[in-house]
C-alpha cells in the first residue's frame, strides 16, 4: 500500500510541475490596441493583420474577458525531438543542443582552459535553483583596471533556444582566437566582456535537464521575464507582479558592474530592435542607435540568404513602432544604468533545427564581434587627478544627453558616434565648463585632455524642466514631459486651483533624462475630476517647477 501511494503521489506531483498552462495564440489586429493589450498578455509578434501572443493562467483569464476571437497555436510543451547531446559541443562541431549538465560543463571548461582571460560568474539562481551564469572575458582579469563594459545576454525566453548557441560559440571564439588574432586580442585586452548564454534556464530545461523539448517562454513561475523589469515611465500602470529571481539576478549584476553597451538575444523575428519599447518618444541618440543597428543587420544580411533578416526596414526597427513592451529589459538598462542596450531577434523560428546552427553562426559571427567594438567609440575621461569631480556631463548638441557621474566611476566611458559635440561639465559648487570635442572614429576621446575654451558662450544649465502638457486643454488624457539632468528623488503631483493635492503621478528616484507621464483626469481615489484648471507640480531637492493644465469634460 505504502509503495502504491508513493507512486500515485509522484505521478501527480510530476505532472503538475510539467504542465505549464501557457497558451500560444493568435488573433486579428483589426480593432484591437496592442499598446493596451501588451499590459495584459505577453505579445510575441505584431504583424500587419495579426498579433501572436502567450498567456499564463492569470493573463488568459483577463484576455478572455475582452471577448476577442482567437486561435490557439500548437501546444507550447509539445515535444519537438530536438537533437540533444551530453558531450562537449565543440567535439561534435556545434551541431546539437547541450543538455543542462553539458551546458554547465562547457561553461566550466572555458574557465578551466583559459583561466587568465575567462572567469565564470554566477549571477544568481532560477526559481528551481538552476544557475544563471556569465563568462567574464578580459585581459588581465585579476586587476581592477577600468575598461568599457560590454554585455551579451540570451534566451530569457526559454523557448528561443538557438540564441544561447550563438553566445557559447562567441565565448569559444574570443578565447581560442585570443592568442592568434591581433583583432580579438585587442578586443579582449581593452574590454570587460560578459556573455550570459542562458538567462532563463528553467524555461529552457522546463521538462527535464536532459532535453530542451517542452521548453517554454516563461520562467518556472510562469512569468515572462521580459515584462518583469522596473519600468521608469509607466508609473500609472506599475508592474505589481513580484520580481522573479532571474530578474533580480540581472538587476544585481547591472548594479554591480558598469556595462556601457549590451544586446539581448531573442527569436521570433529577424531584426535589431532599438529603444524605446515603452514610449513613442524618441531616444536623444536615436541616430546612433539606428547606425549601430544598421551595421549589425547589414553585416548579417551580406553573409545570409536574401530572405533572412529583412523584416521591417531591412532588419532594423524602433521598439515602440513594432509594438509596446512595458517592464522590458532593454528600456530598463537604458533608463536605470546608462547602458545602451538593443534587442536582437535572430530567427523567425524559435525551435531552430540543430543541423542548421552552423549556418546561423556564420550569418552572425562578424556582427557579434563588431558590435562589441562599438563600445570603443565615444568619450572617456579620468577625473581622479582633479580636485573636483563633475556631477554630470551634458552633451548640448544633440540635446538631451546627460551622463551622470558618481565618485565611484571617476574614470568614465560613454559610447557615442564619431563627430563634433558641444559639451558641458556640471559641477555642484563651481561654474560649469563648456568646450567642444571631436570624437574620432573607433576611438575613445579623453575629454580631460581637451583645453577648456575661455570664450565659451554663456550657458545657463537647465537641470530640471517641466514642459507644458500636451494636449492642453485635454480629455481624456494629457502627456507631461519632465527632464532631469541627474537621477534624484522627484515628485510629480497634480493640485487643484485651491491648492489641494489631487493626484500623485510619481514619487521616487527619477533617472536622469526625459520622462513622459500621463494624467487621465482621475484623482488618487480613482474618481474623475471635474472640468477646470489644475496645477502640475514637479519637485526635487533643489527646485520646484510648475505648469497649468485644463481639463474639459
Ligand atoms: Zn523573446
Coordinates of C-alpha atoms and ligand atoms in Angstrom, one line a residue:
X1 CA 0.0 0.0 0.0
X2 CA 2.7 2.4 1.0
X3 CA 4.6 1.9 -2.2
X4 CA 1.4 2.3 -4.2
X5 CA 0.6 5.6 -2.5
X6 CA 4.1 6.8 -3.2
X7 CA 3.8 6.1 -6.9
X8 CA 0.5 7.9 -7.1
X9 CA 1.9 10.9 -5.3
X10 CA 4.9 11.1 -7.5
X11 CA 2.9 10.9 -10.7
X12 CA 0.6 13.7 -9.5
X13 CA 3.5 15.9 -8.4
X14 CA 5.4 15.3 -11.6
X15 CA 2.6 16.0 -13.9
X16 CA 1.7 19.2 -12.0
X17 CA 5.2 20.6 -12.5
X18 CA 5.4 19.5 -16.1
X19 CA 2.2 21.0 -17.2
X20 CA 2.6 24.7 -17.7
X21 CA -0.7 26.2 -18.8
X22 CA 1.0 28.6 -21.2
X23 CA -1.1 29.2 -24.3
X24 CA 0.2 30.5 -27.6
X25 CA -2.5 32.1 -29.6
X26 CA -3.2 34.5 -32.5
X27 CA -5.9 37.0 -33.2
X28 CA -6.8 39.7 -35.7
X29 CA -5.1 43.0 -35.3
X30 CA -8.2 44.8 -36.6
X31 CA -10.0 46.8 -33.9
X32 CA -7.6 45.9 -31.0
X33 CA -4.9 48.1 -29.4
X34 CA -1.5 46.4 -29.0
X35 CA -0.5 49.3 -26.7
X36 CA -3.2 48.3 -24.3
X37 CA -3.0 44.5 -24.7
X38 CA 0.7 44.4 -24.0
X39 CA -0.2 45.2 -20.4
X40 CA -2.3 42.1 -20.2
X41 CA -0.7 39.3 -22.3
X42 CA 2.8 38.6 -23.5
X43 CA 2.8 39.7 -27.1
X44 CA 5.4 38.0 -29.2
X45 CA 4.8 39.4 -32.7
X46 CA 2.7 42.1 -34.2
X47 CA 2.2 41.6 -37.9
X48 CA 0.2 43.7 -40.4
X49 CA -3.0 41.7 -39.8
X50 CA -2.4 39.6 -36.8
X51 CA -1.0 39.5 -33.2
X52 CA 0.7 36.4 -31.8
X53 CA 0.9 36.2 -28.0
X54 CA 1.4 34.0 -25.0
X55 CA -0.6 33.9 -21.7
X56 CA -0.3 32.2 -18.3
X57 CA -3.5 31.5 -16.4
X58 CA -3.8 35.0 -14.9
X59 CA -3.2 36.7 -18.3
X60 CA -5.5 34.3 -20.1
X61 CA -8.4 35.0 -17.7
X62 CA -8.1 38.7 -18.4
X63 CA -7.8 38.2 -22.1
X64 CA -10.9 36.0 -22.3
X65 CA -12.9 38.8 -20.5
X66 CA -12.2 41.0 -23.5
X67 CA -14.1 38.7 -25.9
X68 CA -11.5 38.9 -28.7
X69 CA -11.8 36.0 -31.1
X70 CA -8.6 34.0 -31.1
X71 CA -7.0 30.8 -32.5
X72 CA -4.8 28.6 -30.2
X73 CA -1.5 27.7 -31.8
X74 CA 0.2 24.4 -31.3
X75 CA 0.7 23.4 -27.7
X76 CA 3.8 25.0 -26.4
X77 CA 5.1 22.0 -24.5
X78 CA 4.7 19.5 -27.4
X79 CA 8.0 17.6 -27.8
X80 CA 9.9 18.6 -30.9
X81 CA 12.5 15.9 -30.9
X82 CA 15.4 18.4 -30.7
X83 CA 18.8 17.0 -31.3
X84 CA 20.5 16.9 -27.9
X85 CA 23.9 15.9 -26.6
X86 CA 25.6 15.1 -23.3
X87 CA 29.0 15.6 -24.9
X88 CA 31.1 18.7 -25.4
X89 CA 29.5 20.8 -28.3
X90 CA 32.9 21.7 -29.6
X91 CA 33.7 18.0 -30.2
X92 CA 30.6 17.5 -32.2
X93 CA 31.1 20.7 -34.2
X94 CA 28.3 22.7 -32.5
X95 CA 25.7 20.7 -34.4
X96 CA 23.4 19.7 -31.4
X97 CA 21.9 21.4 -28.4
X98 CA 23.5 20.7 -25.0
X99 CA 21.7 19.1 -22.1
X100 CA 21.8 21.3 -18.9
X101 CA 24.7 19.3 -17.4
X102 CA 26.6 19.6 -20.8
X103 CA 25.9 23.4 -20.8
X104 CA 27.3 23.7 -17.2
X105 CA 30.3 21.6 -18.1
X106 CA 31.1 23.6 -21.2
X107 CA 30.9 26.9 -19.3
X108 CA 33.2 25.5 -16.6
X109 CA 35.7 24.2 -19.2
X110 CA 36.0 27.8 -20.6
X111 CA 37.3 29.0 -17.3
X112 CA 39.4 25.9 -16.8
X113 CA 41.1 26.1 -20.2
X114 CA 41.6 29.9 -20.2
X115 CA 41.9 31.0 -16.5
X116 CA 43.9 34.1 -17.4
X117 CA 41.2 35.7 -19.5
X118 CA 37.9 33.9 -18.5
X119 CA 36.0 33.6 -15.3
X120 CA 32.6 32.1 -14.9
X121 CA 30.4 34.3 -12.7
X122 CA 27.2 33.1 -11.1
X123 CA 24.8 35.9 -11.5
X124 CA 22.1 34.2 -9.5
X125 CA 19.7 31.2 -9.4
X126 CA 16.5 30.4 -11.1
X127 CA 13.2 29.6 -9.4
X128 CA 14.1 25.9 -9.5
X129 CA 17.7 26.6 -8.3
X130 CA 19.5 26.3 -11.7
X131 CA 22.5 28.5 -12.3
X132 CA 22.4 31.8 -14.2
X133 CA 26.0 32.1 -15.4
X134 CA 28.1 34.6 -17.3
X135 CA 31.5 34.2 -18.8
X136 CA 33.6 37.3 -17.9
X137 CA 36.2 37.7 -20.5
X138 CA 39.0 40.2 -20.4
X139 CA 42.8 40.5 -20.4
X140 CA 44.4 40.8 -17.0
X141 CA 41.2 39.7 -15.3
X142 CA 42.5 39.9 -11.8
X143 CA 43.4 43.6 -12.0
X144 CA 40.8 46.1 -11.2
X145 CA 41.7 48.2 -14.2
X146 CA 38.7 50.1 -15.5
X147 CA 37.7 49.3 -19.1
X148 CA 34.5 49.8 -21.1
X149 CA 32.0 47.1 -20.1
X150 CA 30.1 45.1 -22.6
X151 CA 27.3 42.5 -22.1
X152 CA 25.5 39.9 -24.2
X153 CA 22.6 38.0 -22.8
X154 CA 20.4 35.4 -24.4
X155 CA 17.4 33.0 -24.0
X156 CA 15.5 34.9 -21.3
X157 CA 12.6 33.4 -23.2
X158 CA 13.3 29.7 -22.6
X159 CA 12.0 28.5 -26.0
X160 CA 14.3 30.8 -28.1
X161 CA 17.0 28.1 -28.0
X162 CA 19.4 29.0 -30.8
X163 CA 20.3 32.3 -29.1
X164 CA 22.4 30.5 -26.4
X165 CA 24.3 28.6 -29.0
X166 CA 25.5 31.8 -30.7
X167 CA 26.6 33.0 -27.3
X168 CA 28.5 29.8 -26.5
X169 CA 30.3 29.9 -29.8
X170 CA 31.1 33.6 -29.3
X171 CA 32.8 32.8 -26.0
X172 CA 34.7 29.9 -27.6
X173 CA 35.8 32.2 -30.4
X174 CA 37.0 35.0 -28.2
X175 CA 39.0 32.5 -26.1
X176 CA 40.5 30.4 -28.8
X177 CA 41.4 33.3 -31.2
X178 CA 42.9 35.5 -28.4
X179 CA 46.4 34.2 -28.9
X180 CA 46.4 34.3 -32.7
X181 CA 44.2 37.2 -33.9
X182 CA 45.5 40.6 -33.1
X183 CA 42.0 42.0 -33.6
X184 CA 40.4 39.7 -31.0
X185 CA 43.5 40.0 -28.7
X186 CA 42.9 43.8 -28.6
X187 CA 39.2 43.5 -28.1
X188 CA 39.7 41.2 -25.1
X189 CA 42.5 43.2 -23.7
X190 CA 40.6 46.5 -23.8
X191 CA 37.1 45.5 -22.9
X192 CA 35.4 43.8 -20.0
X193 CA 33.1 41.4 -21.8
X194 CA 30.4 39.4 -20.1
X195 CA 28.4 36.8 -22.0
X196 CA 25.3 35.2 -20.4
X197 CA 24.1 32.4 -22.8
X198 CA 21.1 31.3 -20.8
X199 CA 19.1 33.9 -18.7
X200 CA 16.1 31.5 -18.2
X201 CA 17.4 28.0 -17.6
X202 CA 14.1 26.8 -16.1
X203 CA 12.1 27.8 -19.2
X204 CA 14.7 26.2 -21.4
X205 CA 15.0 22.9 -19.5
X206 CA 11.4 23.0 -18.3
X207 CA 10.6 19.3 -18.8
X208 CA 14.0 17.9 -17.8
X209 CA 17.7 18.6 -17.5
X210 CA 18.4 16.3 -20.4
X211 CA 16.3 18.0 -23.1
X212 CA 15.0 21.3 -24.5
X213 CA 11.9 19.5 -25.7
X214 CA 9.0 21.1 -23.8
X215 CA 10.9 24.4 -23.3
X216 CA 8.7 27.4 -22.5
X217 CA 8.9 31.2 -23.0
X218 CA 8.2 31.9 -19.3
X219 CA 10.1 31.0 -16.2
X220 CA 9.0 28.3 -13.7
X221 CA 6.6 30.7 -12.0
X222 CA 5.0 31.2 -15.5
X223 CA 6.1 34.8 -15.8
X224 CA 7.5 36.5 -18.8
X225 CA 10.9 37.8 -17.7
X226 CA 11.0 40.4 -20.4
X227 CA 7.9 42.1 -18.8
X228 CA 9.3 41.8 -15.3
X229 CA 11.9 44.7 -15.0
X230 CA 11.2 48.1 -13.3
X231 CA 9.7 50.5 -15.8
X232 CA 10.6 54.1 -15.4
X233 CA 7.7 55.6 -17.4
X234 CA 4.6 53.7 -16.7
X235 CA 4.1 54.7 -13.1
X236 CA 0.4 54.8 -13.7
X237 CA 0.4 51.1 -14.5
X238 CA 3.1 49.8 -12.3
X239 CA 4.1 46.2 -12.7
X240 CA 2.7 45.0 -9.5
X241 CA 3.9 41.4 -10.1
X242 CA 6.7 40.2 -7.8
X243 CA 10.2 40.4 -9.4
X244 CA 11.4 37.0 -10.4
X245 CA 14.7 35.6 -9.1
X246 CA 16.0 35.6 -12.7
X247 CA 15.2 39.3 -13.0
X248 CA 16.7 40.2 -9.6
X249 CA 19.9 38.4 -10.6
X250 CA 20.2 40.6 -13.7
X251 CA 19.3 43.7 -11.8
X252 CA 22.0 42.9 -9.2
X253 CA 24.5 42.3 -12.0
X254 CA 23.8 45.6 -13.6
X255 CA 24.0 47.4 -10.3
X256 CA 27.4 45.8 -9.5
X257 CA 29.1 46.1 -12.9
X258 CA 29.2 49.1 -15.2
X259 CA 28.1 48.0 -18.6
X260 CA 28.2 50.6 -21.3
X261 CA 26.8 48.7 -24.3
X262 CA 24.8 45.5 -24.5
X263 CA 22.4 43.4 -26.5
X264 CA 19.7 40.9 -25.6
X265 CA 19.0 38.0 -27.9
X266 CA 15.6 36.6 -28.8
X267 CA 13.9 34.6 -31.6
X268 CA 10.5 35.1 -33.1
X269 CA 11.6 37.7 -35.7
X270 CA 14.7 38.7 -37.6
X271 CA 15.7 42.3 -36.8
X272 CA 17.6 44.6 -34.4
X273 CA 15.1 46.5 -32.2
X274 CA 16.3 49.7 -30.6
X275 CA 14.9 51.9 -27.8
X276 CA 12.4 52.8 -26.7
X277 CA 10.0 49.9 -26.3
X278 CA 7.7 51.6 -23.7
X279 CA 7.1 55.0 -25.2
X280 CA 6.7 56.6 -28.7
X281 CA 9.2 59.3 -27.5
X282 CA 12.5 59.1 -29.5
X283 CA 15.7 58.4 -27.6
X284 CA 18.0 61.5 -27.9
X285 CA 20.6 59.3 -29.6
X286 CA 18.2 57.6 -32.0
X287 CA 20.5 58.3 -34.9
X288 CA 23.3 56.5 -33.1
X289 CA 21.0 53.5 -32.3
X290 CA 19.9 53.3 -35.9
X291 CA 23.5 53.4 -37.1
X292 CA 24.7 50.5 -34.8
X293 CA 21.6 48.5 -35.6
X294 CA 22.0 49.1 -39.3
X295 CA 25.7 48.0 -39.1
X296 CA 24.7 44.8 -37.3
X297 CA 21.8 44.0 -39.7
X298 CA 23.7 44.9 -42.9
X299 CA 26.6 42.7 -42.0
X300 CA 24.3 39.7 -41.2
X301 CA 22.4 40.3 -44.5
X302 CA 25.6 40.4 -46.5
X303 CA 26.5 36.9 -45.4
X304 CA 23.0 35.4 -45.3
X305 CA 20.4 34.4 -47.9
X306 CA 18.3 37.2 -49.3
X307 CA 15.2 36.3 -47.4
X308 CA 16.9 36.3 -44.0
X309 CA 17.0 39.3 -41.5
X310 CA 14.8 41.5 -43.7
X311 CA 11.9 42.3 -41.5
X312 CA 10.8 46.0 -41.0
X313 CA 13.3 48.4 -42.5
X314 CA 15.8 45.7 -43.8
X315 CA 16.2 44.2 -40.4
X316 CA 16.0 47.3 -38.2
X317 CA 13.1 48.7 -36.2
X318 CA 12.3 51.1 -33.3
X319 CA 10.8 49.1 -30.5
X320 CA 7.6 51.1 -30.0
X321 CA 6.9 51.3 -33.7
X322 CA 6.8 47.5 -33.7
X323 CA 4.9 47.0 -30.5
X324 CA 5.0 48.4 -27.0
X325 CA 6.6 46.5 -24.2
X326 CA 6.4 47.6 -20.6
X327 CA 8.8 46.2 -18.0
X328 CA 11.2 45.1 -20.7
X329 CA 15.0 44.6 -20.1
X330 CA 16.1 46.9 -22.9
X331 CA 14.5 50.1 -21.6
X332 CA 15.4 49.2 -18.0
X333 CA 19.1 49.0 -18.9
X334 CA 19.0 52.3 -20.9
X335 CA 16.9 54.1 -18.2
X336 CA 18.4 52.9 -15.0
X337 CA 22.0 52.0 -15.8
X338 CA 23.1 54.5 -18.6
X339 CA 23.8 51.3 -20.6
X340 CA 22.9 51.4 -24.2
X341 CA 21.1 48.1 -25.0
X342 CA 19.3 46.8 -28.1
X343 CA 17.3 43.7 -28.6
X344 CA 18.4 41.3 -31.4
X345 CA 15.9 38.8 -32.9
X346 CA 17.8 36.1 -34.7
X347 CA 15.2 34.0 -36.3
X348 CA 11.5 33.6 -37.1
X349 CA 11.9 30.0 -35.9
X350 CA 12.0 29.6 -32.1
X351 CA 13.0 25.9 -32.1
X352 CA 15.8 26.2 -34.6
X353 CA 16.9 22.9 -36.2
X354 CA 20.2 21.8 -34.7
X355 CA 21.7 20.8 -38.0
X356 CA 21.4 24.5 -39.2
X357 CA 23.1 26.1 -36.2
X358 CA 26.4 26.3 -38.1
X359 CA 24.7 28.5 -40.8
X360 CA 23.2 30.7 -38.2
X361 CA 26.6 31.2 -36.6
X362 CA 28.1 32.1 -40.0
X363 CA 25.4 34.8 -40.5
X364 CA 26.1 36.4 -37.2
X365 CA 29.7 35.9 -36.1
X366 CA 31.1 39.1 -37.7
X367 CA 28.3 41.3 -36.4
X368 CA 28.6 39.8 -32.9
X369 CA 32.3 40.7 -32.8
X370 CA 32.0 44.1 -34.5
X371 CA 29.1 45.2 -32.2
X372 CA 31.4 44.7 -29.2
X373 CA 34.0 47.1 -30.8
X374 CA 31.4 49.9 -30.8
X375 CA 31.9 50.3 -27.1
X376 CA 35.3 51.8 -28.0
X377 CA 34.0 54.8 -29.9
X378 CA 33.0 57.7 -27.8
X379 CA 34.1 59.7 -24.7
X380 CA 36.3 58.8 -21.8
X381 CA 37.9 60.8 -19.1
X382 CA 39.8 60.3 -15.9
X383 CA 38.9 62.9 -13.3
X384 CA 40.7 61.2 -10.5
X385 CA 43.6 63.7 -10.6
X386 CA 41.1 66.6 -10.4
X387 CA 40.2 68.3 -7.2
X388 CA 36.6 68.2 -8.0
X389 CA 34.6 65.7 -9.9
X390 CA 31.8 67.0 -12.2
X391 CA 28.3 65.9 -11.2
X392 CA 27.3 65.2 -14.8
X393 CA 28.5 65.7 -18.3
X394 CA 25.9 67.1 -20.7
X395 CA 26.1 66.9 -24.4
X396 CA 24.5 70.1 -25.8
X397 CA 24.3 69.1 -29.5
X398 CA 22.3 67.0 -30.0
X399 CA 20.4 68.0 -26.8
X400 CA 19.0 65.6 -24.2
X401 CA 22.1 63.5 -23.3
X402 CA 23.2 63.8 -19.7
X403 CA 25.8 61.4 -18.3
X404 CA 25.6 61.3 -14.5
X405 CA 28.9 60.7 -12.8
X406 CA 29.5 59.1 -9.5
X407 CA 32.6 59.3 -7.4
X408 CA 33.0 55.5 -7.8
X409 CA 33.3 55.8 -11.6
X410 CA 35.6 58.8 -11.8
X411 CA 37.1 57.1 -14.9
X412 CA 34.1 57.2 -17.2
X413 CA 33.2 55.8 -20.6
X414 CA 30.4 56.9 -22.9
X415 CA 29.7 55.3 -26.3
X416 CA 29.0 58.0 -28.9
X417 CA 29.1 58.2 -32.6
X418 CA 32.2 59.9 -34.2
X419 CA 31.6 63.6 -34.7
X420 CA 31.8 67.0 -33.1
X421 CA 30.0 67.8 -29.9
X422 CA 29.5 70.8 -27.6
X423 CA 29.9 69.5 -24.1
X424 CA 29.2 71.0 -20.7
X425 CA 30.6 69.7 -17.3
X426 CA 28.2 70.5 -14.5
X427 CA 29.7 70.9 -11.0
X428 CA 27.9 71.0 -7.7
X429 CA 29.8 74.1 -6.4
X430 CA 31.6 75.8 -9.2
X431 CA 30.8 77.2 -12.7
X432 CA 30.0 74.8 -15.5
X433 CA 32.7 74.5 -18.1
X434 CA 31.9 74.3 -21.8
X435 CA 34.0 73.0 -24.6
X436 CA 33.9 71.3 -28.0
X437 CA 35.2 67.8 -28.5
X438 CA 35.6 65.7 -31.7
X439 CA 35.1 62.0 -31.2
X440 CA 37.3 60.2 -33.7
X441 CA 36.1 57.0 -35.4
X442 CA 36.8 53.8 -33.5
X443 CA 38.4 55.7 -30.6
X444 CA 37.6 56.8 -27.1
X445 CA 38.4 60.5 -26.8
X446 CA 39.6 61.7 -23.4
X447 CA 37.8 64.9 -22.6
X448 CA 40.0 65.7 -19.6
X449 CA 42.9 66.3 -22.1
X450 CA 41.0 69.0 -24.0
X451 CA 41.7 72.6 -23.1
X452 CA 38.6 74.5 -21.9
X453 CA 37.5 77.3 -24.3
X454 CA 37.6 80.6 -22.4
X455 CA 35.4 82.3 -25.0
X456 CA 32.5 79.8 -24.4
X457 CA 29.1 81.3 -24.9
X458 CA 27.2 82.0 -21.7
X459 CA 25.1 79.0 -20.9
X460 CA 22.6 78.5 -18.1
X461 CA 22.1 74.9 -17.3
X462 CA 18.5 73.7 -17.2
X463 CA 18.7 70.9 -14.7
X464 CA 15.0 70.4 -14.1
X465 CA 12.5 71.2 -16.8
X466 CA 8.7 70.6 -16.9
X467 CA 7.4 71.1 -20.4
X468 CA 3.8 72.4 -21.0
X469 CA 1.5 69.4 -21.0
X470 CA 0.1 68.2 -24.3
X471 CA -2.7 68.3 -25.3
X472 CA -3.9 71.2 -23.3
X473 CA -6.9 71.6 -22.7
X474 CA -7.3 67.8 -22.6
X475 CA -9.8 65.0 -22.4
X476 CA -9.3 62.2 -21.7
X477 CA -5.6 62.3 -21.2
X478 CA -2.6 64.7 -21.3
X479 CA 1.1 63.9 -21.6
X480 CA 3.5 65.6 -19.2
X481 CA 7.2 65.7 -20.0
X482 CA 9.8 66.1 -17.3
X483 CA 13.5 66.4 -17.7
X484 CA 16.1 66.0 -15.0
X485 CA 19.9 66.2 -15.5
X486 CA 20.7 64.0 -12.6
X487 CA 19.0 61.0 -11.1
X488 CA 17.3 62.0 -7.9
X489 CA 14.2 61.8 -5.7
X490 CA 11.4 63.6 -7.5
X491 CA 7.7 64.0 -7.1
X492 CA 5.1 64.9 -9.7
X493 CA 1.8 66.0 -8.2
X494 CA -1.4 67.4 -9.5
X495 CA -3.1 70.1 -7.4
X496 CA -6.5 71.8 -8.0
X497 CA -6.7 75.6 -8.2
X498 CA -7.4 75.8 -4.4
X499 CA -4.0 74.1 -3.8
X500 CA -5.5 70.7 -2.7
X501 CA -3.5 67.7 -3.7
X502 CA -5.4 65.7 -6.3
X503 CA -3.1 63.0 -7.7
X504 CA 0.4 61.8 -7.2
X505 CA 1.8 60.8 -10.6
X506 CA 5.3 59.9 -9.4
X507 CA 7.2 59.9 -6.1
X508 CA 10.5 58.0 -6.3
X509 CA 14.0 58.2 -7.7
X510 CA 13.8 59.6 -11.2
X511 CA 16.6 58.5 -13.5
X512 CA 18.4 61.3 -15.5
X513 CA 16.8 62.0 -18.8
X514 CA 13.4 63.0 -20.2
X515 CA 10.4 61.1 -19.0
X516 CA 6.8 61.2 -20.1
X517 CA 4.0 60.9 -17.7
X518 CA 0.3 60.7 -18.4
X519 CA -2.6 62.1 -16.4
X520 CA -6.1 60.8 -17.2
X521 CA -8.0 63.2 -15.1
X522 CA -8.5 60.9 -12.2
X523 CA -7.8 61.5 -8.5
X524 CA -5.8 59.3 -6.2
X525 CA -9.1 57.7 -5.1
X526 CA -9.9 56.8 -8.7
X527 CA -12.7 59.3 -9.1
X528 CA -12.7 61.6 -12.1
X529 CA -12.0 65.3 -11.6
X530 CA -14.4 67.9 -12.9
X531 CA -13.7 70.5 -15.6
X532 CA -11.3 73.2 -14.6
X533 CA -7.7 74.4 -14.2
X534 CA -5.2 72.1 -12.5
X535 CA -1.6 72.7 -11.5
X536 CA 1.1 70.2 -12.3
X537 CA 4.0 70.5 -9.9
X538 CA 7.3 68.7 -10.1
X539 CA 9.7 68.9 -7.2
X540 CA 13.2 67.6 -6.4
X541 CA 15.6 68.5 -3.5
X542 CA 16.6 71.8 -5.2
X543 CA 13.7 73.1 -7.3
X544 CA 10.0 73.1 -7.9
X545 CA 8.7 73.7 -11.4
X546 CA 5.0 74.1 -12.4
X547 CA 2.7 74.1 -15.3
X548 CA -1.1 74.6 -15.7
X549 CA -3.5 72.3 -17.5
X550 CA -7.2 72.5 -18.2
X551 CA -9.5 69.5 -18.1
X552 CA -12.6 69.7 -20.2
X553 CA -15.4 67.2 -19.6
Ligands
LIG1 ZN1 11.9 36.5 -26.9

